[in-house]
Amino acid sequence: MDVEQELKTASGWNKIYETKFQVNVEEDYIEIFEDLLEKQGFSRMHGRILAIIYLKEVSMTQAELERRSNFSRSSINKAVNTLQKLGYIRKRQLGEGKTLAYSIDLGPDEILLSGIKSYIDYFNQLFGRFSKLFKKNPKLDGLPSKRLKEFIEHLPEVNDKLSKALEEIDKIELVLKK
């Protein structure tokens, strides 16, 4: 038996190898979440925090999140507050102390699709606000900027495309739930 084979059969080596493999897989997973949230307009930190909490499977305390992410407490608080407002993360207080715990109740498909859906919902709200502006003053010729006029003229077309995209996302969501 050669040296490499002996090392592979040694109990400690297998544990080290499995741990390194697990860390590499987790880092790849975390990078995917960083990319995903970055494409939605957030910092990579938001994606890292979301992935770390998701991988924990149970609630994670503030101190654990600080250790695992290497971010400061204030940075984590800002990111978690944003993710909480978007509905990705739940924050709760443990016991009567000041200890906070974070958890995620969403499944992988919901996490991936919710960001896209919230972006489209937000655009639809913007479209509604611009539509109200038109109803108050439908004359586009009086607008101070040619670019603003072009922007407003293209809103209905973009809104239609986004509405169709939202319908497709709903179909995908139904397929994933089966």
Tab-separated table of N, CA and C in Angstrom:
chain	number	residue	atom	x	y	z
A	1	MET	N	0.852	-1.178	0.000
A	1	MET	CA	0.000	0.000	0.000
A	1	MET	C	0.899	1.242	0.000
A	2	ASP	N	0.619	2.188	-0.898
A	2	ASP	CA	1.445	3.394	-0.941
A	2	ASP	C	1.013	4.396	0.131
A	3	VAL	N	1.791	5.460	0.257
A	3	VAL	CA	1.577	6.443	1.326
A	3	VAL	C	0.227	7.140	1.175
A	4	GLU	N	-0.110	7.488	-0.066
A	4	GLU	CA	-1.384	8.181	-0.293
A	4	GLU	C	-2.561	7.294	0.112
A	5	GLN	N	-2.473	6.013	-0.231
A	5	GLN	CA	-3.533	5.079	0.122
A	5	GLN	C	-3.656	4.941	1.636
A	6	GLU	N	-2.511	4.909	2.319
A	6	GLU	CA	-2.533	4.823	3.782
A	6	GLU	C	-3.195	6.051	4.391
A	7	LEU	N	-2.870	7.222	3.814
A	7	LEU	CA	-3.475	8.459	4.320
A	7	LEU	C	-4.990	8.450	4.117
A	8	LYS	N	-5.417	7.971	2.965
A	8	LYS	CA	-6.850	7.949	2.676
A	8	LYS	C	-7.612	7.025	3.618
A	9	THR	N	-6.966	5.952	4.031
A	9	THR	CA	-7.652	5.026	4.926
A	9	THR	C	-7.572	5.456	6.385
A	10	ALA	N	-6.680	6.385	6.680
A	10	ALA	CA	-6.577	6.881	8.063
A	10	ALA	C	-7.849	7.651	8.393
A	11	SER	N	-8.389	7.419	9.562
A	11	SER	CA	-9.677	8.018	9.927
A	11	SER	C	-9.634	9.544	9.931
A	12	GLY	N	-8.541	10.134	10.387
A	12	GLY	CA	-8.448	11.592	10.454
A	12	GLY	C	-8.448	12.246	9.087
A	13	TRP	N	-7.777	11.626	8.120
A	13	TRP	CA	-7.679	12.216	6.787
A	13	TRP	C	-9.048	12.340	6.149
A	14	ASN	N	-9.863	11.292	6.257
A	14	ASN	CA	-11.201	11.332	5.671
A	14	ASN	C	-12.027	12.467	6.255
A	15	LYS	N	-11.928	12.661	7.549
A	15	LYS	CA	-12.691	13.741	8.183
A	15	LYS	C	-12.210	15.097	7.686
A	16	ILE	N	-10.897	15.259	7.567
A	16	ILE	CA	-10.354	16.527	7.065
A	16	ILE	C	-10.808	16.753	5.635
A	17	TYR	N	-10.724	15.722	4.806
A	17	TYR	CA	-11.130	15.842	3.412
A	17	TYR	C	-12.606	16.208	3.315
A	18	GLU	N	-13.460	15.509	4.058
A	18	GLU	CA	-14.894	15.784	4.023
A	18	GLU	C	-15.191	17.204	4.483
A	19	THR	N	-14.501	17.660	5.509
A	19	THR	CA	-14.717	19.017	6.010
A	19	THR	C	-14.298	20.042	4.967
A	20	LYS	N	-13.126	19.838	4.345
A	20	LYS	CA	-12.674	20.773	3.302
A	20	LYS	C	-13.641	20.780	2.132
A	21	PHE	N	-14.118	19.614	1.742
A	21	PHE	CA	-15.070	19.517	0.645
A	21	PHE	C	-16.354	20.257	0.987
A	22	GLN	N	-16.841	20.071	2.203
A	22	GLN	CA	-18.069	20.737	2.633
A	22	GLN	C	-17.887	22.250	2.631
A	23	VAL	N	-16.748	22.729	3.119
A	23	VAL	CA	-16.480	24.172	3.142
A	23	VAL	C	-16.443	24.715	1.724
A	24	ASN	N	-15.816	23.991	0.794
A	24	ASN	CA	-15.759	24.445	-0.596
A	24	ASN	C	-17.146	24.510	-1.217
A	25	VAL	N	-17.969	23.512	-0.963
A	25	VAL	CA	-19.329	23.506	-1.496
A	25	VAL	C	-20.120	24.668	-0.904
A	26	GLU	N	-19.993	24.894	0.392
A	26	GLU	CA	-20.703	25.999	1.034
A	26	GLU	C	-20.245	27.338	0.469
A	27	GLU	N	-18.954	27.502	0.242
A	27	GLU	CA	-18.450	28.762	-0.318
A	27	GLU	C	-18.990	28.981	-1.725
A	28	ASP	N	-19.060	27.914	-2.531
A	28	ASP	CA	-19.638	28.030	-3.873
A	28	ASP	C	-21.104	28.435	-3.787
A	29	TYR	N	-21.835	27.836	-2.870
A	29	TYR	CA	-23.244	28.152	-2.667
A	29	TYR	C	-23.397	29.617	-2.254
A	30	ILE	N	-22.559	30.050	-1.329
A	30	ILE	CA	-22.614	31.432	-0.846
A	30	ILE	C	-22.319	32.399	-1.986
A	31	GLU	N	-21.358	32.071	-2.839
A	31	GLU	CA	-21.037	32.932	-3.983
A	31	GLU	C	-22.219	33.056	-4.933
A	32	ILE	N	-22.974	31.980	-5.109
A	32	ILE	CA	-24.157	32.041	-5.966
A	32	ILE	C	-25.167	33.030	-5.389
A	33	PHE	N	-25.390	32.975	-4.078
A	33	PHE	CA	-26.318	33.911	-3.450
A	33	PHE	C	-25.796	35.342	-3.528
A	34	GLU	N	-24.492	35.512	-3.398
A	34	GLU	CA	-23.916	36.854	-3.544
A	34	GLU	C	-24.206	37.388	-4.941
A	35	ASP	N	-23.993	36.562	-5.957
A	35	ASP	CA	-24.258	36.967	-7.337
A	35	ASP	C	-25.737	37.268	-7.546
A	36	LEU	N	-26.587	36.398	-7.003
A	36	LEU	CA	-28.030	36.555	-7.173
A	36	LEU	C	-28.519	37.884	-6.604
A	37	LEU	N	-28.147	38.189	-5.377
A	37	LEU	CA	-28.611	39.429	-4.769
A	37	LEU	C	-27.921	40.651	-5.363
A	38	GLU	N	-26.695	40.477	-5.836
A	38	GLU	CA	-26.009	41.593	-6.494
A	38	GLU	C	-26.753	41.982	-7.774
A	39	LYS	N	-27.253	40.995	-8.503
A	39	LYS	CA	-28.018	41.269	-9.726
A	39	LYS	C	-29.357	41.933	-9.414
A	40	GLN	N	-29.821	41.802	-8.173
A	40	GLN	CA	-31.064	42.449	-7.766
A	40	GLN	C	-30.811	43.835	-7.187
A	41	GLY	N	-29.541	44.281	-7.228
A	41	GLY	CA	-29.225	45.632	-6.788
A	41	GLY	C	-28.686	45.740	-5.374
A	42	PHE	N	-28.424	44.624	-4.718
A	42	PHE	CA	-27.887	44.648	-3.361
A	42	PHE	C	-26.386	44.421	-3.391
A	43	SER	N	-25.767	44.597	-2.249
A	43	SER	CA	-24.338	44.306	-2.162
A	43	SER	C	-24.144	42.799	-2.007
A	44	ARG	N	-22.935	42.350	-2.267
A	44	ARG	CA	-22.616	40.929	-2.113
A	44	ARG	C	-22.779	40.502	-0.652
A	45	MET	N	-22.618	41.451	0.261
A	45	MET	CA	-22.767	41.159	1.681
A	45	MET	C	-24.174	40.634	1.982
A	46	HIS	N	-25.194	41.214	1.354
A	46	HIS	CA	-26.567	40.758	1.566
A	46	HIS	C	-26.701	39.288	1.159
A	47	GLY	N	-26.134	38.944	0.020
A	47	GLY	CA	-26.190	37.559	-0.441
A	47	GLY	C	-25.453	36.614	0.483
A	48	ARG	N	-24.305	37.047	0.987
A	48	ARG	CA	-23.505	36.215	1.895
A	48	ARG	C	-24.283	35.957	3.187
A	49	ILE	N	-24.869	37.002	3.740
A	49	ILE	CA	-25.621	36.857	4.991
A	49	ILE	C	-26.831	35.951	4.788
A	50	LEU	N	-27.552	36.150	3.696
A	50	LEU	CA	-28.717	35.314	3.412
A	50	LEU	C	-28.309	33.847	3.282
A	51	ALA	N	-27.244	33.580	2.560
A	51	ALA	CA	-26.794	32.198	2.359
A	51	ALA	C	-26.321	31.563	3.664
A	52	ILE	N	-25.599	32.308	4.467
A	52	ILE	CA	-25.092	31.769	5.733
A	52	ILE	C	-26.247	31.378	6.649
A	53	ILE	N	-27.244	32.243	6.740
A	53	ILE	CA	-28.403	31.935	7.588
A	53	ILE	C	-29.171	30.742	7.019
A	54	TYR	N	-29.302	30.699	5.703
A	54	TYR	CA	-30.029	29.593	5.076
A	54	TYR	C	-29.327	28.259	5.330
A	55	LEU	N	-28.007	28.249	5.239
A	55	LEU	CA	-27.244	27.014	5.441
A	55	LEU	C	-27.322	26.506	6.877
A	56	LYS	N	-27.566	27.380	7.820
A	56	LYS	CA	-27.608	27.004	9.235
A	56	LYS	C	-28.782	26.071	9.542
A	57	GLU	N	-29.870	26.188	8.797
A	57	GLU	CA	-31.076	25.361	8.944
A	57	GLU	C	-31.920	25.694	10.170
A	58	VAL	N	-31.323	26.204	11.222
A	58	VAL	CA	-32.072	26.675	12.387
A	58	VAL	C	-31.682	28.129	12.591
A	59	SER	N	-32.331	28.801	13.528
A	59	SER	CA	-32.020	30.215	13.719
A	59	SER	C	-30.557	30.405	14.126
A	60	MET	N	-30.026	31.538	13.744
A	60	MET	CA	-28.623	31.858	13.990
A	60	MET	C	-28.547	33.154	14.777
A	61	THR	N	-27.736	33.176	15.812
A	61	THR	CA	-27.617	34.381	16.629
A	61	THR	C	-26.730	35.408	15.938
A	62	GLN	N	-26.824	36.623	16.427
A	62	GLN	CA	-26.010	37.722	15.908
A	62	GLN	C	-24.519	37.387	16.011
A	63	ALA	N	-24.100	36.853	17.153
A	63	ALA	CA	-22.681	36.530	17.362
A	63	ALA	C	-22.205	35.459	16.381
A	64	GLU	N	-23.034	34.432	16.149
A	64	GLU	CA	-22.668	33.383	15.189
A	64	GLU	C	-22.525	33.959	13.788
A	65	LEU	N	-23.436	34.840	13.435
A	65	LEU	CA	-23.402	35.460	12.113
A	65	LEU	C	-22.165	36.337	11.953
A	66	GLU	N	-21.796	37.046	12.998
A	66	GLU	CA	-20.574	37.860	12.956
A	66	GLU	C	-19.348	36.979	12.737
A	67	ARG	N	-19.252	35.884	13.488
A	67	ARG	CA	-18.103	34.973	13.356
A	67	ARG	C	-18.030	34.360	11.965
A	68	ARG	N	-19.157	33.900	11.478
A	68	ARG	CA	-19.184	33.176	10.197
A	68	ARG	C	-18.975	34.098	9.003
A	69	SER	N	-19.484	35.320	9.084
A	69	SER	CA	-19.424	36.220	7.929
A	69	SER	C	-18.222	37.150	7.930
A	70	ASN	N	-17.624	37.370	9.093
A	70	ASN	CA	-16.517	38.324	9.250
A	70	ASN	C	-16.936	39.767	8.971
A	71	PHE	N	-18.223	40.073	9.142
A	71	PHE	CA	-18.711	41.441	9.013
A	71	PHE	C	-18.928	42.021	10.402
A	72	SER	N	-18.913	43.337	10.482
A	72	SER	CA	-19.134	43.990	11.772
A	72	SER	C	-20.611	43.903	12.159
A	73	ARG	N	-20.874	44.115	13.430
A	73	ARG	CA	-22.245	44.065	13.944
A	73	ARG	C	-23.136	45.093	13.235
A	74	SER	N	-22.632	46.301	13.047
A	74	SER	CA	-23.467	47.334	12.415
A	74	SER	C	-23.749	46.999	10.952
A	75	SER	N	-22.766	46.454	10.244
A	75	SER	CA	-22.988	46.059	8.846
A	75	SER	C	-24.032	44.956	8.757
A	76	ILE	N	-23.932	44.003	9.664
A	76	ILE	CA	-24.898	42.901	9.681
A	76	ILE	C	-26.292	43.434	9.989
A	77	ASN	N	-26.406	44.339	10.952
A	77	ASN	CA	-27.720	44.897	11.302
A	77	ASN	C	-28.365	45.590	10.112
A	78	LYS	N	-27.586	46.397	9.392
A	78	LYS	CA	-28.132	47.094	8.220
A	78	LYS	C	-28.599	46.103	7.166
A	79	ALA	N	-27.763	45.116	6.878
A	79	ALA	CA	-28.109	44.127	5.852
A	79	ALA	C	-29.323	43.301	6.269
A	80	VAL	N	-29.351	42.876	7.521
A	80	VAL	CA	-30.461	42.054	8.007
A	80	VAL	C	-31.762	42.851	7.989
A	81	ASN	N	-31.714	44.118	8.361
A	81	ASN	CA	-32.925	44.944	8.328
A	81	ASN	C	-33.475	45.042	6.912
A	82	THR	N	-32.585	45.210	5.940
A	82	THR	CA	-33.018	45.267	4.543
A	82	THR	C	-33.638	43.942	4.120
A	83	LEU	N	-32.959	42.847	4.414
A	83	LEU	CA	-33.464	41.521	4.036
A	83	LEU	C	-34.768	41.190	4.761
A	84	GLN	N	-34.914	41.700	5.974
A	84	GLN	CA	-36.150	41.477	6.729
A	84	GLN	C	-37.310	42.238	6.085
A	85	LYS	N	-37.068	43.474	5.671
A	85	LYS	CA	-38.122	44.262	5.024
A	85	LYS	C	-38.586	43.612	3.725
A	86	LEU	N	-37.660	42.934	3.042
A	86	LEU	CA	-38.008	42.258	1.795
A	86	LEU	C	-38.679	40.904	2.026
A	87	GLY	N	-38.696	40.463	3.272
A	87	GLY	CA	-39.353	39.204	3.594
A	87	GLY	C	-38.471	37.971	3.487
A	88	TYR	N	-37.175	38.163	3.300
A	88	TYR	CA	-36.259	37.021	3.209
A	88	TYR	C	-35.955	36.429	4.586
A	89	ILE	N	-35.786	37.286	5.583
A	89	ILE	CA	-35.293	36.873	6.898
A	89	ILE	C	-36.299	37.250	7.976
A	90	ARG	N	-36.398	36.382	8.993
A	90	ARG	CA	-37.171	36.721	10.191
A	90	ARG	C	-36.187	36.979	11.314
A	91	LYS	N	-36.470	38.011	12.087
A	91	LYS	CA	-35.610	38.356	13.220
A	91	LYS	C	-36.457	38.251	14.478
A	92	ARG	N	-35.904	37.591	15.504
A	92	ARG	CA	-36.640	37.493	16.767
A	92	ARG	C	-35.656	37.576	17.927
A	93	GLN	N	-36.203	37.927	19.065
A	93	GLN	CA	-35.387	38.059	20.271
A	93	GLN	C	-35.432	36.746	21.038
A	94	LEU	N	-34.269	36.282	21.472
A	94	LEU	CA	-34.197	35.043	22.251
A	94	LEU	C	-34.338	35.366	23.727
A	95	GLY	N	-35.313	34.775	24.364
A	95	GLY	CA	-35.505	34.973	25.800
A	95	GLY	C	-35.779	36.420	26.150
A	96	GLU	N	-35.347	36.808	27.341
A	96	GLU	CA	-35.571	38.172	27.806
A	96	GLU	C	-34.355	39.060	27.575
A	97	GLY	N	-33.269	38.499	27.106
A	97	GLY	CA	-32.050	39.265	26.880
A	97	GLY	C	-32.097	40.034	25.572
A	98	LYS	N	-30.933	40.524	25.182
A	98	LYS	CA	-30.825	41.297	23.951
A	98	LYS	C	-30.386	40.442	22.767
A	99	THR	N	-30.257	39.149	22.976
A	99	THR	CA	-29.774	38.267	21.923
A	99	THR	C	-30.805	38.155	20.805
A	100	LEU	N	-30.364	38.446	19.584
A	100	LEU	CA	-31.223	38.332	18.416
A	100	LEU	C	-30.885	37.059	17.662
A	101	ALA	N	-31.906	36.446	17.087
A	101	ALA	CA	-31.706	35.268	16.250
A	101	ALA	C	-32.377	35.514	14.905
A	102	TYR	N	-31.748	35.026	13.854
A	102	TYR	CA	-32.249	35.209	12.497
A	102	TYR	C	-32.553	33.848	11.894
A	103	SER	N	-33.615	33.791	11.101
A	103	SER	CA	-33.959	32.533	10.436
A	103	SER	C	-34.601	32.830	9.090
A	104	ILE	N	-34.648	31.794	8.271
A	104	ILE	CA	-35.263	31.879	6.948
A	104	ILE	C	-36.272	30.754	6.846
A	105	ASP	N	-37.493	31.101	6.478
A	105	ASP	CA	-38.539	30.091	6.330
A	105	ASP	C	-38.797	29.738	4.867
A	106	LEU	N	-38.175	30.464	3.965
A	106	LEU	CA	-38.405	30.245	2.541
A	106	LEU	C	-37.606	29.055	2.034
A	107	GLY	N	-38.129	28.399	1.006
A	107	GLY	CA	-37.387	27.337	0.339
A	107	GLY	C	-36.500	27.936	-0.741
A	108	PRO	N	-35.625	27.130	-1.344
A	108	PRO	CA	-34.709	27.647	-2.361
A	108	PRO	C	-35.426	28.295	-3.539
A	109	ASP	N	-36.512	27.675	-4.010
A	109	ASP	CA	-37.230	28.245	-5.146
A	109	ASP	C	-37.862	29.582	-4.783
A	110	GLU	N	-38.380	29.692	-3.578
A	110	GLU	CA	-38.997	30.953	-3.145
A	110	GLU	C	-37.950	32.057	-3.022
A	111	ILE	N	-36.776	31.706	-2.535
A	111	ILE	CA	-35.710	32.703	-2.408
A	111	ILE	C	-35.306	33.212	-3.780
A	112	LEU	N	-35.131	32.294	-4.724
A	112	LEU	CA	-34.699	32.689	-6.060
A	112	LEU	C	-35.753	33.517	-6.780
A	113	LEU	N	-37.016	33.135	-6.634
A	113	LEU	CA	-38.073	33.815	-7.374
A	113	LEU	C	-38.588	35.070	-6.686
A	114	SER	N	-38.481	35.141	-5.368
A	114	SER	CA	-39.063	36.282	-4.662
A	114	SER	C	-38.361	37.583	-5.021
A	115	GLY	N	-37.068	37.535	-5.230
A	115	GLY	CA	-36.353	38.748	-5.607
A	115	GLY	C	-36.817	39.275	-6.947
A	116	ILE	N	-37.016	38.368	-7.884
A	116	ILE	CA	-37.469	38.768	-9.214
A	116	ILE	C	-38.881	39.325	-9.127
A	117	LYS	N	-39.740	38.624	-8.382
A	117	LYS	CA	-41.125	39.076	-8.263
A	117	LYS	C	-41.217	40.426	-7.557
A	118	SER	N	-40.413	40.620	-6.519
A	118	SER	CA	-40.483	41.899	-5.806
A	118	SER	C	-40.002	43.038	-6.701
A	119	TYR	N	-39.016	42.766	-7.554
A	119	TYR	CA	-38.545	43.786	-8.493
A	119	TYR	C	-39.650	44.153	-9.474
A	120	ILE	N	-40.335	43.151	-10.013
A	120	ILE	CA	-41.413	43.418	-10.966
A	120	ILE	C	-42.571	44.128	-10.272
A	121	ASP	N	-42.907	43.712	-9.059
A	121	ASP	CA	-43.964	44.393	-8.300
A	121	ASP	C	-43.612	45.859	-8.073
A	122	TYR	N	-42.353	46.107	-7.749
A	122	TYR	CA	-41.910	47.484	-7.531
A	122	TYR	C	-42.052	48.294	-8.815
A	123	PHE	N	-41.664	47.714	-9.947
A	123	PHE	CA	-41.808	48.433	-11.211
A	123	PHE	C	-43.272	48.716	-11.498
A	124	ASN	N	-44.144	47.761	-11.218
A	124	ASN	CA	-45.577	47.988	-11.430
A	124	ASN	C	-46.090	49.140	-10.572
A	125	GLN	N	-45.577	49.262	-9.355
A	125	GLN	CA	-45.948	50.398	-8.502
A	125	GLN	C	-45.474	51.713	-9.129
A	126	LEU	N	-44.251	51.704	-9.644
A	126	LEU	CA	-43.742	52.908	-10.310
A	126	LEU	C	-44.596	53.263	-11.518
A	127	PHE	N	-44.968	52.248	-12.281
A	127	PHE	CA	-45.815	52.474	-13.443
A	127	PHE	C	-47.136	53.107	-13.020
A	128	GLY	N	-47.705	52.622	-11.919
A	128	GLY	CA	-48.943	53.197	-11.402
A	128	GLY	C	-48.780	54.656	-11.014
A	129	ARG	N	-47.651	54.978	-10.414
A	129	ARG	CA	-47.394	56.373	-10.026
A	129	ARG	C	-47.263	57.268	-11.258
A	130	PHE	N	-46.567	56.781	-12.292
A	130	PHE	CA	-46.451	57.568	-13.523
A	130	PHE	C	-47.808	57.708	-14.201
A	131	SER	N	-48.619	56.663	-14.157
A	131	SER	CA	-49.954	56.723	-14.759
A	131	SER	C	-50.810	57.786	-14.080
A	132	LYS	N	-50.706	57.878	-12.754
A	132	LYS	CA	-51.442	58.923	-12.028
A	132	LYS	C	-50.979	60.306	-12.466
A	133	LEU	N	-49.691	60.449	-12.687
A	133	LEU	CA	-49.169	61.730	-13.168
A	133	LEU	C	-49.793	62.095	-14.509
A	134	PHE	N	-49.915	61.094	-15.407
A	134	PHE	CA	-50.511	61.337	-16.714
A	134	PHE	C	-51.950	61.790	-16.606
A	135	LYS	N	-52.682	61.172	-15.698
A	135	LYS	CA	-54.093	61.522	-15.552
A	135	LYS	C	-54.252	62.965	-15.093
A	136	LYS	N	-53.312	63.422	-14.276
A	136	LYS	CA	-53.363	64.812	-13.816
A	136	LYS	C	-53.008	65.775	-14.945
A	137	ASN	N	-52.006	65.417	-15.753
A	137	ASN	CA	-51.548	66.285	-16.827
A	137	ASN	C	-51.121	65.428	-18.019
A	138	PRO	N	-52.063	65.094	-18.907
A	138	PRO	CA	-51.755	64.186	-20.007
A	138	PRO	C	-50.912	64.799	-21.125
A	139	LYS	N	-50.632	66.089	-21.070
A	139	LYS	CA	-49.867	66.729	-22.140
A	139	LYS	C	-48.380	66.458	-21.952
A	140	LEU	N	-47.832	65.643	-22.834
A	140	LEU	CA	-46.412	65.328	-22.751
A	140	LEU	C	-45.541	66.443	-23.326
A	141	ASP	N	-46.109	67.289	-24.180
A	141	ASP	CA	-45.311	68.335	-24.818
A	141	ASP	C	-44.759	69.332	-23.813
A	142	GLY	N	-45.426	69.473	-22.691
A	142	GLY	CA	-44.989	70.441	-21.700
A	142	GLY	C	-43.878	69.943	-20.789
A	143	LEU	N	-43.424	68.711	-20.981
A	143	LEU	CA	-42.375	68.170	-20.118
A	143	LEU	C	-41.053	68.885	-20.369
A	144	PRO	N	-40.301	69.121	-19.320
A	144	PRO	CA	-39.063	69.879	-19.453
A	144	PRO	C	-37.942	69.129	-20.180
A	145	SER	N	-38.028	67.831	-20.275
A	145	SER	CA	-36.928	67.066	-20.836
A	145	SER	C	-37.416	66.106	-21.908
A	146	LYS	N	-36.685	66.067	-23.016
A	146	LYS	CA	-37.014	65.136	-24.090
A	146	LYS	C	-36.847	63.693	-23.603
A	147	ARG	N	-35.810	63.458	-22.826
A	147	ARG	CA	-35.561	62.111	-22.307
A	147	ARG	C	-36.693	61.648	-21.392
A	148	LEU	N	-37.195	62.550	-20.558
A	148	LEU	CA	-38.297	62.192	-19.665
A	148	LEU	C	-39.528	61.820	-20.483
A	149	LYS	N	-39.766	62.577	-21.543
A	149	LYS	CA	-40.893	62.279	-22.421
A	149	LYS	C	-40.734	60.882	-23.037
A	150	GLU	N	-39.547	60.570	-23.546
A	150	GLU	CA	-39.292	59.247	-24.129
A	150	GLU	C	-39.450	58.147	-23.081
A	151	PHE	N	-38.945	58.414	-21.902
A	151	PHE	CA	-39.036	57.442	-20.808
A	151	PHE	C	-40.491	57.119	-20.506
A	152	ILE	N	-41.295	58.149	-20.360
A	152	ILE	CA	-42.703	57.966	-20.006
A	152	ILE	C	-43.471	57.282	-21.137
A	153	GLU	N	-43.122	57.598	-22.385
A	153	GLU	CA	-43.805	56.968	-23.514
A	153	GLU	C	-43.538	55.462	-23.583
A	154	HIS	N	-42.386	55.015	-23.112
A	154	HIS	CA	-42.027	53.595	-23.173
A	154	HIS	C	-42.506	52.793	-21.956
A	155	LEU	N	-42.992	53.463	-20.945
A	155	LEU	CA	-43.428	52.757	-19.735
A	155	LEU	C	-44.503	51.700	-19.985
A	156	PRO	N	-45.555	51.995	-20.755
A	156	PRO	CA	-46.578	50.956	-20.958
A	156	PRO	C	-46.008	49.690	-21.610
A	157	GLU	N	-45.110	49.867	-22.567
A	157	GLU	CA	-44.499	48.720	-23.247
A	157	GLU	C	-43.674	47.878	-22.266
A	158	VAL	N	-42.876	48.537	-21.458
A	158	VAL	CA	-42.057	47.834	-20.469
A	158	VAL	C	-42.954	47.154	-19.440
A	159	ASN	N	-44.007	47.838	-19.020
A	159	ASN	CA	-44.930	47.263	-18.041
A	159	ASN	C	-45.588	45.998	-18.583
A	160	ASP	N	-45.973	46.009	-19.868
A	160	ASP	CA	-46.565	44.813	-20.474
A	160	ASP	C	-45.583	43.646	-20.458
A	161	LYS	N	-44.332	43.912	-20.809
A	161	LYS	CA	-43.313	42.857	-20.824
A	161	LYS	C	-43.083	42.306	-19.420
A	162	LEU	N	-43.032	43.182	-18.437
A	162	LEU	CA	-42.822	42.729	-17.064
A	162	LEU	C	-44.024	41.947	-16.541
A	163	SER	N	-45.215	42.349	-16.942
A	163	SER	CA	-46.411	41.605	-16.525
A	163	SER	C	-46.387	40.189	-17.095
A	164	LYS	N	-45.950	40.063	-18.348
A	164	LYS	CA	-45.827	38.735	-18.956
A	164	LYS	C	-44.754	37.921	-18.239
A	165	ALA	N	-43.666	38.567	-17.880
A	165	ALA	CA	-42.596	37.879	-17.146
A	165	ALA	C	-43.109	37.389	-15.798
A	166	LEU	N	-43.912	38.204	-15.133
A	166	LEU	CA	-44.481	37.821	-13.840
A	166	LEU	C	-45.408	36.614	-13.987
A	167	GLU	N	-46.176	36.580	-15.067
A	167	GLU	CA	-47.035	35.420	-15.328
A	167	GLU	C	-46.190	34.157	-15.513
A	168	GLU	N	-45.080	34.282	-16.231
A	168	GLU	CA	-44.187	33.133	-16.438
A	168	GLU	C	-43.570	32.681	-15.115
A	169	ILE	N	-43.200	33.628	-14.282
A	169	ILE	CA	-42.628	33.291	-12.975
A	169	ILE	C	-43.661	32.555	-12.131
A	170	ASP	N	-44.918	32.994	-12.197
A	170	ASP	CA	-45.984	32.297	-11.464
A	170	ASP	C	-46.136	30.857	-11.953
A	171	LYS	N	-46.019	30.650	-13.274
A	171	LYS	CA	-46.098	29.291	-13.825
A	171	LYS	C	-44.934	28.443	-13.313
A	172	ILE	N	-43.747	29.016	-13.313
A	172	ILE	CA	-42.560	28.301	-12.825
A	172	ILE	C	-42.741	27.937	-11.360
A	173	GLU	N	-43.287	28.871	-10.604
A	173	GLU	CA	-43.519	28.632	-9.176
A	173	GLU	C	-44.469	27.456	-8.966
A	174	LEU	N	-45.510	27.377	-9.777
A	174	LEU	CA	-46.459	26.262	-9.669
A	174	LEU	C	-45.782	24.930	-9.986
A	175	VAL	N	-44.934	24.921	-11.003
A	175	VAL	CA	-44.219	23.697	-11.369
A	175	VAL	C	-43.284	23.272	-10.244
A	176	LEU	N	-42.597	24.231	-9.633
A	176	LEU	CA	-41.655	23.913	-8.562
A	176	LEU	C	-42.352	23.385	-7.314
A	177	LYS	N	-43.585	23.811	-7.091
A	177	LYS	CA	-44.314	23.375	-5.898
A	177	LYS	C	-44.849	21.954	-6.034
A	178	LYS	N	-44.894	21.443	-7.264
A	178	LYS	CA	-45.428	20.085	-7.481
A	178	LYS	C	-44.433	19.044	-7.074
